[in-house]
PDB file of C-alpha atoms and ligand atoms in Angstrom:
ATOM      1  CA  MET A  28     190.005 169.962  95.211  1.00 47.00           C
ATOM      2  CA  THR A  29     187.132 171.465  93.978  1.00 50.00           C
ATOM      3  CA  GLN A  30     187.263 174.614  92.180  1.00 59.00           C
ATOM      4  CA  GLN A  31     186.018 177.944  94.028  1.00 64.00           C
ATOM      5  CA  PRO A  32     184.357 180.477  91.920  1.00 82.00           C
ATOM      6  CA  ALA A  33     185.901 183.581  91.057  1.00 94.00           C
ATOM      7  CA  ALA A  34     185.085 186.847  92.715  1.00 98.00           C
ATOM      8  CA  LEU A  35     185.792 190.072  92.953  1.00 98.00           C
ATOM      9  CA  TYR A  36     186.640 191.533  96.286  1.00 98.00           C
ATOM     10  CA  VAL A  37     186.483 194.739  98.379  1.00 98.00           C
ATOM     11  CA  VAL A  38     189.032 195.044 100.733  1.00 98.00           C
ATOM     12  CA  ALA A  39     189.920 197.683 103.366  1.00 98.00           C
ATOM     13  CA  THR A  40     192.757 199.127 104.606  1.00 98.00           C
ATOM     14  CA  PRO A  41     193.956 200.728 107.565  1.00 98.00           C
ATOM     15  CA  ILE A  42     193.187 204.591 107.424  1.00 98.00           C
ATOM     16  CA  GLY A  43     196.241 204.765 109.924  1.00 97.00           C
ATOM     17  CA  ASN A  44     196.839 202.338 112.307  1.00 98.00           C
ATOM     18  CA  LEU A  45     198.353 199.124 110.832  1.00 97.00           C
ATOM     19  CA  GLU A  46     197.104 197.106 113.169  1.00 97.00           C
ATOM     20  CA  ASP A  47     193.538 197.368 111.321  1.00 98.00           C
ATOM     21  CA  PHE A  48     195.148 195.596 108.872  1.00 98.00           C
ATOM     22  CA  SER A  49     192.365 192.272 109.574  1.00 98.00           C
ATOM     23  CA  PRO A  50     194.182 188.840 109.058  1.00 98.00           C
ATOM     24  CA  ARG A  51     191.251 188.426 107.196  1.00 98.00           C
ATOM     25  CA  ALA A  52     192.023 191.489 104.145  1.00 98.00           C
ATOM     26  CA  ARG A  53     196.347 189.779 104.204  1.00 98.00           C
ATOM     27  CA  ARG A  54     194.339 186.363 103.254  1.00 98.00           C
ATOM     28  CA  ILE A  55     192.404 187.368 100.681  1.00 98.00           C
ATOM     29  CA  LEU A  56     194.939 189.924  99.063  1.00 98.00           C
ATOM     30  CA  GLY A  57     197.956 187.266  99.477  1.00 98.00           C
ATOM     31  CA  GLU A  58     195.227 184.603  97.999  1.00 98.00           C
ATOM     32  CA  VAL A  59     193.690 186.249  94.284  1.00 98.00           C
ATOM     33  CA  GLU A  60     195.754 186.711  91.567  1.00 98.00           C
ATOM     34  CA  LEU A  61     195.778 190.733  90.916  1.00 98.00           C
ATOM     35  CA  ILE A  62     194.802 193.171  93.010  1.00 98.00           C
ATOM     36  CA  ALA A  63     193.361 196.362  91.434  1.00 98.00           C
ATOM     37  CA  ALA A  64     194.837 199.014  93.256  1.00 98.00           C
ATOM     38  CA  GLU A  65     194.610 203.224  93.543  1.00 97.00           C
ATOM     39  CA  ASP A  66     198.191 203.334  93.624  1.00 97.00           C
ATOM     40  CA  THR A  67     200.323 200.611  93.278  1.00 97.00           C
ATOM     41  CA  ARG A  68     203.030 202.740  94.690  1.00 97.00           C
ATOM     42  CA  HIS A  69     201.103 202.718  97.810  1.00 96.00           C
ATOM     43  CA  THR A  70     199.416 199.873  98.351  1.00 97.00           C
ATOM     44  CA  GLY A  71     203.116 198.392  97.294  1.00 97.00           C
ATOM     45  CA  GLN A  72     204.591 199.161 100.513  1.00 97.00           C
ATOM     46  CA  LEU A  73     201.686 198.049 102.448  1.00 97.00           C
ATOM     47  CA  LEU A  74     201.488 194.287 100.829  1.00 98.00           C
ATOM     48  CA  ARG A  75     205.268 195.083 100.991  1.00 97.00           C
ATOM     49  CA  ASN A  76     205.617 195.226 104.872  1.00 96.00           C
ATOM     50  CA  ALA A  77     203.003 191.948 105.089  1.00 96.00           C
ATOM     51  CA  GLY A  78     204.406 189.697 102.915  1.00 97.00           C
ATOM     52  CA  ILE A  79     202.449 189.342  99.734  1.00 98.00           C
ATOM     53  CA  THR A  80     204.365 189.336  97.442  1.00 98.00           C
ATOM     54  CA  THR A  81     200.287 189.266  94.415  1.00 98.00           C
ATOM     55  CA  PRO A  82     200.993 191.610  91.627  1.00 98.00           C
ATOM     56  CA  MET A  83     198.966 194.508  90.992  1.00 98.00           C
ATOM     57  CA  LEU A  84     197.591 196.205  88.761  1.00 97.00           C
ATOM     58  CA  SER A  85     196.388 200.382  89.600  1.00 97.00           C
ATOM     59  CA  LEU A  86     192.682 201.284  89.128  1.00 97.00           C
ATOM     60  CA  HIS A  87     192.375 204.235  89.952  1.00 96.00           C
ATOM     61  CA  GLU A  88     189.509 207.533  88.766  1.00 93.00           C
ATOM     62  CA  HIS A  89     191.461 208.596  85.906  1.00 95.00           C
ATOM     63  CA  ASN A  90     191.453 204.406  84.421  1.00 95.00           C
ATOM     64  CA  GLU A  91     188.987 202.688  85.818  1.00 95.00           C
ATOM     65  CA  ALA A  92     186.608 202.818  82.847  1.00 94.00           C
ATOM     66  CA  GLU A  93     188.905 201.566  80.235  1.00 94.00           C
ATOM     67  CA  ARG A  94     190.779 199.282  83.049  1.00 96.00           C
ATOM     68  CA  THR A  95     187.326 197.905  84.293  1.00 97.00           C
ATOM     69  CA  PRO A  96     187.074 195.898  80.499  1.00 96.00           C
ATOM     70  CA  ALA A  97     190.187 194.362  81.100  1.00 95.00           C
ATOM     71  CA  LEU A  98     189.328 193.276  84.543  1.00 97.00           C
ATOM     72  CA  MET A  99     186.213 191.725  84.253  1.00 97.00           C
ATOM     73  CA  GLU A 100     188.164 189.634  81.809  1.00 96.00           C
ATOM     74  CA  LYS A 101     189.761 188.696  84.167  1.00 97.00           C
ATOM     75  CA  LEU A 102     187.144 187.329  86.639  1.00 98.00           C
ATOM     76  CA  LEU A 103     185.210 185.870  83.450  1.00 97.00           C
ATOM     77  CA  ALA A 104     188.406 183.138  82.733  1.00 97.00           C
ATOM     78  CA  GLY A 105     187.488 182.463  86.508  1.00 97.00           C
ATOM     79  CA  LYS A 106     190.525 184.584  87.935  1.00 97.00           C
ATOM     80  CA  SER A 107     190.186 185.664  91.572  1.00 98.00           C
ATOM     81  CA  VAL A 108     191.013 190.137  91.329  1.00 98.00           C
ATOM     82  CA  ALA A 109     190.399 192.567  94.980  1.00 98.00           C
ATOM     83  CA  ILE A 110     190.537 196.105  94.242  1.00 98.00           C
ATOM     84  CA  VAL A 111     192.094 198.083  97.408  1.00 98.00           C
ATOM     85  CA  SER A 112     192.509 202.082  97.506  1.00 98.00           C
ATOM     86  CA  ASP A 113     194.911 203.965  99.222  1.00 98.00           C
ATOM     87  CA  ALA A 114     192.846 203.645 102.326  1.00 98.00           C
ATOM     88  CA  GLY A 115     189.719 202.891 104.525  1.00 98.00           C
ATOM     89  CA  THR A 116     187.228 201.030 102.442  1.00 98.00           C
ATOM     90  CA  PRO A 117     187.250 201.439  98.429  1.00 98.00           C
ATOM     91  CA  LEU A 118     184.058 202.859  96.348  1.00 98.00           C
ATOM     92  CA  ILE A 119     183.964 205.161  99.671  1.00 98.00           C
ATOM     93  CA  SER A 120     184.914 208.756  97.957  1.00 98.00           C
ATOM     94  CA  ASP A 121     187.627 206.405  95.777  1.00 98.00           C
ATOM     95  CA  PRO A 122     187.217 204.001  93.479  1.00 97.00           C
ATOM     96  CA  GLY A 123     185.999 200.646  92.556  1.00 97.00           C
ATOM     97  CA  PHE A 124     182.569 201.753  91.655  1.00 97.00           C
ATOM     98  CA  ASP A 125     182.885 201.133  87.043  1.00 97.00           C
ATOM     99  CA  LEU A 126     184.193 197.292  88.317  1.00 98.00           C
ATOM    100  CA  VAL A 127     181.557 196.244  90.735  1.00 98.00           C
ATOM    101  CA  ARG A 128     178.713 197.643  88.708  1.00 98.00           C
ATOM    102  CA  ALA A 129     180.532 195.363  85.648  1.00 98.00           C
ATOM    103  CA  ALA A 130     180.846 192.878  87.759  1.00 98.00           C
ATOM    104  CA  ARG A 131     177.473 192.389  88.727  1.00 98.00           C
ATOM    105  CA  GLN A 132     175.843 192.597  85.953  1.00 98.00           C
ATOM    106  CA  ALA A 133     177.691 189.912  84.887  1.00 97.00           C
ATOM    107  CA  GLY A 134     176.649 187.606  87.664  1.00 97.00           C
ATOM    108  CA  ILE A 135     180.881 187.878  89.384  1.00 98.00           C
ATOM    109  CA  ARG A 136     180.213 186.589  92.302  1.00 98.00           C
ATOM    110  CA  VAL A 137     181.048 190.691  94.764  1.00 98.00           C
ATOM    111  CA  THR A 138     181.753 190.159  98.191  1.00 98.00           C
ATOM    112  CA  PRO A 139     183.796 192.674 101.021  1.00 98.00           C
ATOM    113  CA  VAL A 140     186.317 191.947 103.220  1.00 98.00           C
ATOM    114  CA  PRO A 141     185.654 194.781 105.374  1.00 98.00           C
ATOM    115  CA  GLY A 142     187.825 197.274 107.725  1.00 98.00           C
ATOM    116  CA  PRO A 143     188.107 200.751 108.427  1.00 98.00           C
ATOM    117  CA  SER A 144     186.995 203.794 107.000  1.00 98.00           C
ATOM    118  CA  ALA A 145     187.083 207.301 108.362  1.00 98.00           C
ATOM    119  CA  LEU A 146     183.240 208.006 107.919  1.00 98.00           C
ATOM    120  CA  VAL A 147     181.765 205.563 110.446  1.00 98.00           C
ATOM    121  CA  ALA A 148     184.893 205.767 112.719  1.00 98.00           C
ATOM    122  CA  ALA A 149     184.617 209.546 112.617  1.00 98.00           C
ATOM    123  CA  LEU A 150     180.582 208.533 113.790  1.00 98.00           C
ATOM    124  CA  SER A 151     180.981 206.398 115.559  1.00 98.00           C
ATOM    125  CA  VAL A 152     183.022 208.748 118.438  1.00 98.00           C
ATOM    126  CA  SER A 153     181.897 212.146 116.780  1.00 98.00           C
ATOM    127  CA  GLY A 154     178.961 212.190 119.844  1.00 98.00           C
ATOM    128  CA  LEU A 155     176.526 213.645 117.571  1.00 98.00           C
ATOM    129  CA  PRO A 156     173.351 211.320 117.271  1.00 98.00           C
ATOM    130  CA  THR A 157     173.913 208.268 114.942  1.00 98.00           C
ATOM    131  CA  ASP A 158     170.775 206.557 114.067  1.00 97.00           C
ATOM    132  CA  ARG A 159     170.690 208.461 111.400  1.00 97.00           C
ATOM    133  CA  PHE A 160     172.888 210.428 108.850  1.00 98.00           C
ATOM    134  CA  VAL A 161     173.891 211.497 106.342  1.00 98.00           C
ATOM    135  CA  PHE A 162     177.257 211.014 104.285  1.00 98.00           C
ATOM    136  CA  GLU A 163     177.252 213.883 101.432  1.00 98.00           C
ATOM    137  CA  GLY A 164     181.572 213.051 100.350  1.00 98.00           C
ATOM    138  CA  PHE A 165     183.515 215.816  99.421  1.00 98.00           C
ATOM    139  CA  LEU A 166     182.128 219.163  99.439  1.00 97.00           C
ATOM    140  CA  PRO A 167     182.222 220.439  96.196  1.00 97.00           C
ATOM    141  CA  ALA A 168     186.072 221.856  95.908  1.00 95.00           C
ATOM    142  CA  ARG A 169     184.444 225.881  94.284  1.00 96.00           C
ATOM    143  CA  PRO A 170     183.430 228.026  97.297  1.00 96.00           C
ATOM    144  CA  ALA A 171     179.391 229.114  95.261  1.00 97.00           C
ATOM    145  CA  ALA A 172     178.699 225.358  94.416  1.00 98.00           C
ATOM    146  CA  ARG A 173     179.913 224.241  98.009  1.00 98.00           C
ATOM    147  CA  ARG A 174     177.563 227.419  99.173  1.00 97.00           C
ATOM    148  CA  ALA A 175     174.803 225.598  97.219  1.00 98.00           C
ATOM    149  CA  ALA A 176     175.187 222.246  98.178  1.00 98.00           C
ATOM    150  CA  LEU A 177     174.592 222.841 101.769  1.00 98.00           C
ATOM    151  CA  SER A 178     172.055 225.654 101.711  1.00 97.00           C
ATOM    152  CA  ALA A 179     170.351 222.502 100.017  1.00 97.00           C
ATOM    153  CA  LEU A 180     171.575 220.906 102.929  1.00 98.00           C
ATOM    154  CA  ALA A 181     170.542 223.317 105.744  1.00 96.00           C
ATOM    155  CA  SER A 182     166.908 221.946 106.998  1.00 96.00           C
ATOM    156  CA  GLU A 183     168.586 217.689 106.862  1.00 97.00           C
ATOM    157  CA  SER A 184     167.468 217.067 110.481  1.00 97.00           C
ATOM    158  CA  ARG A 185     170.143 214.166 109.911  1.00 98.00           C
ATOM    159  CA  THR A 186     173.588 214.243 111.681  1.00 98.00           C
ATOM    160  CA  ILE A 187     175.442 215.399 107.914  1.00 98.00           C
ATOM    161  CA  VAL A 188     179.461 213.242 107.592  1.00 98.00           C
ATOM    162  CA  CYS A 189     181.510 215.275 104.548  1.00 98.00           C
ATOM    163  CA  TYR A 190     185.815 214.522 104.099  1.00 98.00           C
ATOM    164  CA  GLU A 191     187.228 217.605 103.211  1.00 96.00           C
ATOM    165  CA  SER A 192     190.534 218.743 102.005  1.00 94.00           C
ATOM    166  CA  VAL A 193     192.612 221.033 105.530  1.00 92.00           C
ATOM    167  CA  HIS A 194     193.566 223.018 102.586  1.00 92.00           C
ATOM    168  CA  ARG A 195     190.156 224.042 102.909  1.00 94.00           C
ATOM    169  CA  LEU A 196     188.814 223.211 105.917  1.00 95.00           C
ATOM    170  CA  ALA A 197     188.552 227.318 106.969  1.00 95.00           C
ATOM    171  CA  GLU A 198     186.715 227.785 104.180  1.00 96.00           C
ATOM    172  CA  SER A 199     184.164 225.473 104.574  1.00 97.00           C
ATOM    173  CA  LEU A 200     183.774 225.537 108.307  1.00 97.00           C
ATOM    174  CA  ALA A 201     182.702 229.803 107.213  1.00 97.00           C
ATOM    175  CA  ASP A 202     180.514 228.216 104.890  1.00 98.00           C
ATOM    176  CA  MET A 203     178.833 225.979 107.151  1.00 98.00           C
ATOM    177  CA  ALA A 204     178.057 228.463 109.394  1.00 98.00           C
ATOM    178  CA  THR A 205     176.534 231.015 106.975  1.00 98.00           C
ATOM    179  CA  ALA A 206     174.494 227.654 105.870  1.00 97.00           C
ATOM    180  CA  PHE A 207     173.205 225.869 109.306  1.00 97.00           C
ATOM    181  CA  GLY A 208     173.412 228.979 111.897  1.00 97.00           C
ATOM    182  CA  SER A 209     177.055 229.396 114.065  1.00 97.00           C
ATOM    183  CA  GLY A 210     175.294 227.783 116.969  1.00 97.00           C
ATOM    184  CA  ARG A 211     175.437 224.590 114.720  1.00 98.00           C
ATOM    185  CA  PRO A 212     177.185 221.803 116.743  1.00 98.00           C
ATOM    186  CA  ALA A 213     179.711 220.029 114.875  1.00 98.00           C
ATOM    187  CA  VAL A 214     183.209 217.415 115.216  1.00 98.00           C
ATOM    188  CA  ILE A 215     186.128 217.631 113.797  1.00 97.00           C
ATOM    189  CA  ALA A 216     187.843 214.376 113.262  1.00 97.00           C
ATOM    190  CA  ARG A 217     191.262 214.231 112.570  1.00 96.00           C
ATOM    191  CA  GLU A 218     194.096 211.989 112.171  1.00 97.00           C
ATOM    192  CA  LEU A 219     191.940 208.884 113.415  1.00 98.00           C
ATOM    193  CA  THR A 220     193.851 206.314 114.535  1.00 98.00           C
ATOM    194  CA  LYS A 221     196.740 208.198 113.742  1.00 97.00           C
ATOM    195  CA  LEU A 222     199.434 209.451 116.120  1.00 96.00           C
ATOM    196  CA  HIS A 223     198.799 212.636 116.199  1.00 94.00           C
ATOM    197  CA  GLU A 224     194.283 212.009 116.452  1.00 97.00           C
ATOM    198  CA  SER A 225     191.957 214.027 117.363  1.00 95.00           C
ATOM    199  CA  VAL A 226     188.020 214.444 118.044  1.00 97.00           C
ATOM    200  CA  HIS A 227     186.946 218.443 118.227  1.00 96.00           C
ATOM    201  CA  SER A 228     183.461 219.414 119.143  1.00 98.00           C
ATOM    202  CA  GLY A 229     181.769 222.606 119.551  1.00 98.00           C
ATOM    203  CA  THR A 230     179.829 225.056 117.780  1.00 98.00           C
ATOM    204  CA  LEU A 231     180.554 225.803 113.964  1.00 98.00           C
ATOM    205  CA  ALA A 232     181.683 229.188 115.202  1.00 98.00           C
ATOM    206  CA  GLU A 233     183.601 227.518 117.777  1.00 97.00           C
ATOM    207  CA  LEU A 234     185.037 225.695 115.274  1.00 97.00           C
ATOM    208  CA  CYS A 235     186.312 228.047 112.949  1.00 96.00           C
ATOM    209  CA  ASP A 236     188.195 229.468 115.306  1.00 95.00           C
ATOM    210  CA  TRP A 237     189.526 226.660 116.722  1.00 94.00           C
ATOM    211  CA  VAL A 238     190.789 225.867 113.075  1.00 93.00           C
ATOM    212  CA  ASN A 239     191.888 229.380 112.730  1.00 91.00           C
ATOM    213  CA  ARG A 240     194.013 230.208 115.492  1.00 90.00           C
ATOM    214  CA  ASP A 241     195.182 226.737 116.153  1.00 83.00           C
ATOM    215  CA  ALA A 242     197.921 225.801 114.037  1.00 76.00           C
ATOM    216  CA  HIS A 243     197.917 221.730 114.412  1.00 74.00           C
ATOM    217  CA  ALA A 244     193.974 221.387 113.232  1.00 71.00           C
ATOM    218  CA  GLY A 245     194.692 222.245 109.183  1.00 71.00           C
ATOM    219  CA  LYS A 246     197.367 220.017 109.911  1.00 82.00           C
ATOM    220  CA  GLY A 247     196.176 215.674 108.407  1.00 93.00           C
ATOM    221  CA  GLU A 248     192.913 214.713 106.716  1.00 97.00           C
ATOM    222  CA  VAL A 249     189.734 215.122 108.943  1.00 97.00           C
ATOM    223  CA  VAL A 250     186.280 214.104 108.537  1.00 98.00           C
ATOM    224  CA  VAL A 251     183.829 216.858 109.714  1.00 98.00           C
ATOM    225  CA  LEU A 252     180.160 216.067 110.923  1.00 98.00           C
ATOM    226  CA  ILE A 253     177.390 218.528 111.304  1.00 98.00           C
ATOM    227  CA  GLY A 254     174.502 217.622 113.647  1.00 98.00           C
ATOM    228  CA  GLY A 255     171.403 218.092 112.313  1.00 98.00           C
ATOM    229  CA  ALA A 256     168.985 220.614 112.393  1.00 97.00           C
ATOM    230  CA  ALA A 257     166.477 220.284 115.014  1.00 91.00           C
ATOM    231  CA  GLN A 258     162.406 219.720 114.065  1.00 79.00           C
ATOM    232  CA  PRO A 259     159.977 221.900 114.697  1.00 70.00           C
ATOM    233  CA  THR A 260     157.755 220.406 116.650  1.00 62.00           C
ATOM    234  CA  ALA A 261     154.331 221.070 116.046  1.00 62.00           C
ATOM    235  CA  GLN A 262     153.015 222.198 119.437  1.00 66.00           C
ATOM    236  CA  LEU A 263     149.083 223.401 119.326  1.00 71.00           C
ATOM    237  CA  ASP A 264     147.929 225.729 122.084  1.00 80.00           C
ATOM    238  CA  SER A 265     145.557 223.558 124.014  1.00 82.00           C
ATOM    239  CA  GLY A 266     142.897 226.680 124.386  1.00 84.00           C
ATOM    240  CA  ARG A 267     143.352 228.494 121.372  1.00 83.00           C
ATOM    241  CA  VAL A 268     141.772 225.233 119.293  1.00 83.00           C
ATOM    242  CA  LEU A 269     139.418 224.771 121.423  1.00 84.00           C
ATOM    243  CA  ASP A 270     138.619 228.427 121.243  1.00 89.00           C
ATOM    244  CA  ILE A 271     138.236 228.116 117.008  1.00 86.00           C
ATOM    245  CA  LEU A 272     136.318 224.881 117.392  1.00 88.00           C
ATOM    246  CA  LEU A 273     133.510 226.821 119.859  1.00 91.00           C
ATOM    247  CA  GLU A 274     132.791 229.235 116.951  1.00 90.00           C
ATOM    248  CA  GLU A 275     131.086 226.696 115.044  1.00 90.00           C
ATOM    249  CA  LEU A 276     130.629 223.013 117.130  1.00 91.00           C
ATOM    250  CA  PRO A 277     129.300 222.157 120.406  1.00 90.00           C
ATOM    251  CA  VAL A 278     131.363 221.845 123.585  1.00 90.00           C
ATOM    252  CA  ARG A 279     131.230 218.099 123.249  1.00 90.00           C
ATOM    253  CA  GLN A 280     132.694 218.057 119.890  1.00 88.00           C
ATOM    254  CA  ALA A 281     134.489 220.577 119.877  1.00 88.00           C
ATOM    255  CA  ALA A 282     137.121 219.120 123.029  1.00 86.00           C
ATOM    256  CA  SER A 283     136.661 215.393 120.582  1.00 84.00           C
ATOM    257  CA  LEU A 284     138.281 217.500 118.351  1.00 80.00           C
ATOM    258  CA  ALA A 285     140.617 219.358 120.899  1.00 83.00           C
ATOM    259  CA  ALA A 286     141.788 216.232 121.831  1.00 79.00           C
ATOM    260  CA  ARG A 287     142.453 214.543 118.427  1.00 76.00           C
ATOM    261  CA  LEU A 288     144.077 217.098 116.726  1.00 77.00           C
ATOM    262  CA  THR A 289     146.733 218.320 120.390  1.00 78.00           C
ATOM    263  CA  GLY A 290     147.127 214.966 121.818  1.00 73.00           C
ATOM    264  CA  GLY A 291     145.214 216.789 125.065  1.00 78.00           C
ATOM    265  CA  ARG A 292     142.386 215.008 127.432  1.00 80.00           C
ATOM    266  CA  ARG A 293     139.321 214.188 126.162  1.00 83.00           C
ATOM    267  CA  ASN A 294     137.868 215.172 129.629  1.00 86.00           C
ATOM    268  CA  GLU A 295     140.043 218.085 130.718  1.00 86.00           C
ATOM    269  CA  LEU A 296     139.494 219.393 127.355  1.00 87.00           C
ATOM    270  CA  TYR A 297     135.841 218.685 127.809  1.00 89.00           C
ATOM    271  CA  LYS A 298     136.113 220.728 131.252  1.00 89.00           C
ATOM    272  CA  GLN A 299     138.026 223.384 129.872  1.00 88.00           C
ATOM    273  CA  ALA A 300     135.893 223.476 126.668  1.00 88.00           C
ATOM    274  CA  LEU A 301     132.870 224.123 129.502  1.00 90.00           C
ATOM    275  CA  GLU A 302     134.338 226.842 130.956  1.00 89.00           C
ATOM    276  CA  LYS A 303     134.919 228.902 127.593  1.00 88.00           C
ATOM    277  CA  ALA A 304     131.649 228.262 126.039  1.00 86.00           C
ATOM    278  CA  GLY A 305     130.074 229.595 130.013  1.00 83.00           C
ATOM    279  CA  THR A 306     126.835 226.453 129.318  1.00 68.00           C
ATOM    280  CA  ARG A 307     125.760 223.670 131.004  1.00 59.00           C
ATOM    281  CA  PRO A 308     127.222 220.143 129.809  1.00 62.00           C
ATOM    282  CA  ASP A 309     125.573 219.268 126.210  1.00 65.00           C
TER     283      ASP A 309
HETATM  284  N1  LIG B  26     187.751 205.409 101.182  1.00 64.58           N
HETATM  285  C1  LIG B  26     188.192 206.220 102.129  1.00 64.58           C
HETATM  286  C2  LIG B  26     187.710 205.708 103.691  1.00 64.58           C
HETATM  287  O1  LIG B  26     186.730 204.761 103.844  1.00 64.58           O
HETATM  288  O2  LIG B  26     187.813 205.938 104.872  1.00 64.58           O
HETATM  289  C3  LIG B  26     188.034 207.671 101.602  1.00 64.58           C
HETATM  290  C4  LIG B  26     188.752 207.722 100.964  1.00 64.58           C
HETATM  291  S1  LIG B  26     188.826 210.071 101.038  1.00 64.58           S
HETATM  292  C5  LIG B  26     189.691 209.497  98.714  1.00 64.58           C
HETATM  293  C6  LIG B  26     189.625 210.272 102.000  1.00 64.58           C
HETATM  294  C7  LIG B  26     189.315 210.994 102.731  1.00 64.58           C
HETATM  295  O3  LIG B  26     188.559 210.299 103.708  1.00 64.58           O
HETATM  296  C8  LIG B  26     190.211 212.046 103.710  1.00 64.58           C
HETATM  297  O4  LIG B  26     191.143 213.287 102.902  1.00 64.58           O
HETATM  298  C9  LIG B  26     189.962 212.196 104.592  1.00 64.58           C
HETATM  299  O5  LIG B  26     188.400 213.278 104.957  1.00 64.58           O
HETATM  300  C10 LIG B  26     189.442 211.287 104.509  1.00 64.58           C
HETATM  301  N2  LIG B  26     190.217 210.607 105.858  1.00 64.58           N
HETATM  302  C11 LIG B  26     190.489 208.741 105.097  1.00 64.58           C
HETATM  303  N3  LIG B  26     191.711 209.224 106.174  1.00 64.58           N
HETATM  304  C12 LIG B  26     191.269 210.056 107.207  1.00 64.58           C
HETATM  305  C13 LIG B  26     191.924 209.335 108.926  1.00 64.58           C
HETATM  306  N4  LIG B  26     193.098 208.662 108.919  1.00 64.58           N
HETATM  307  N5  LIG B  26     191.610 210.113 110.274  1.00 64.58           N
HETATM  308  C14 LIG B  26     190.464 211.739 108.691  1.00 64.58           C
HETATM  309  N6  LIG B  26     189.832 211.928 107.767  1.00 64.58           N
HETATM  310  C15 LIG B  26     190.867 210.789 107.391  1.00 64.58           C
END
């Protein structure tokens, strides 16, 4: 049998519902030599339920820099490693970036085992535009920094997706209403794939009100999504454009330029220009 070269597998795990633990994720976690886990106790539970006995090593935000060389040594020695986080896709507001970068730089195969992520799950059910979006991860916890981050996003036209701690949800929503306007559409996706899943849409003012009134709104895990800013539609008034052009140009040329500037029909604008100029065709 030919020996497969070592690989680093980036393995997504459920964000709530254990049925979302894919057969491929189970197989890979059972086959690798080592699992780098954000919290070995948390992942230990998931592995026990699935009957997987692969050894684990902790890899979290506070030890990632020092653990990466040891994990790289294993990979370079031909041993396959998987990274998992507590829930969802590693590296998405979770550890793993240092190791993935080091592995790619060393020419190690890095391969995804895709699956749940709260970001995509929330976006997919939000009813907000999904064709273009920006992911902001967690907003800064400190109010001044959060307000500055939000005001920099005020004219962002794509859907904005943020992770947020429920403890800061009410104050973050109030800051969003100040930065984006209280009428901006938004969605709170709570406890996705879990027993108390809810996806609540409204204006930022309505959502602030809901979070302050409803005791359940401030519990569990949440993703906040905000509709993008409406793009100002530069509608030029063709009559006004013709007036200005007729001050400087002959009728035919004014009508032709007005059509190009406004997207209007050249014949129509020519007729209008003649009337305005009170002249015969030039
Ligand atoms: N890497 C994970 C992923 O791909 O979804 C995200 C990890 S981040 C540390 C945890 C945040 O994700 C939570 O604070 C919450 O904002 C969001 N989240 C995770 N699970 C969720 C769920 N079931 N429902 C809603 N939001 C969730």
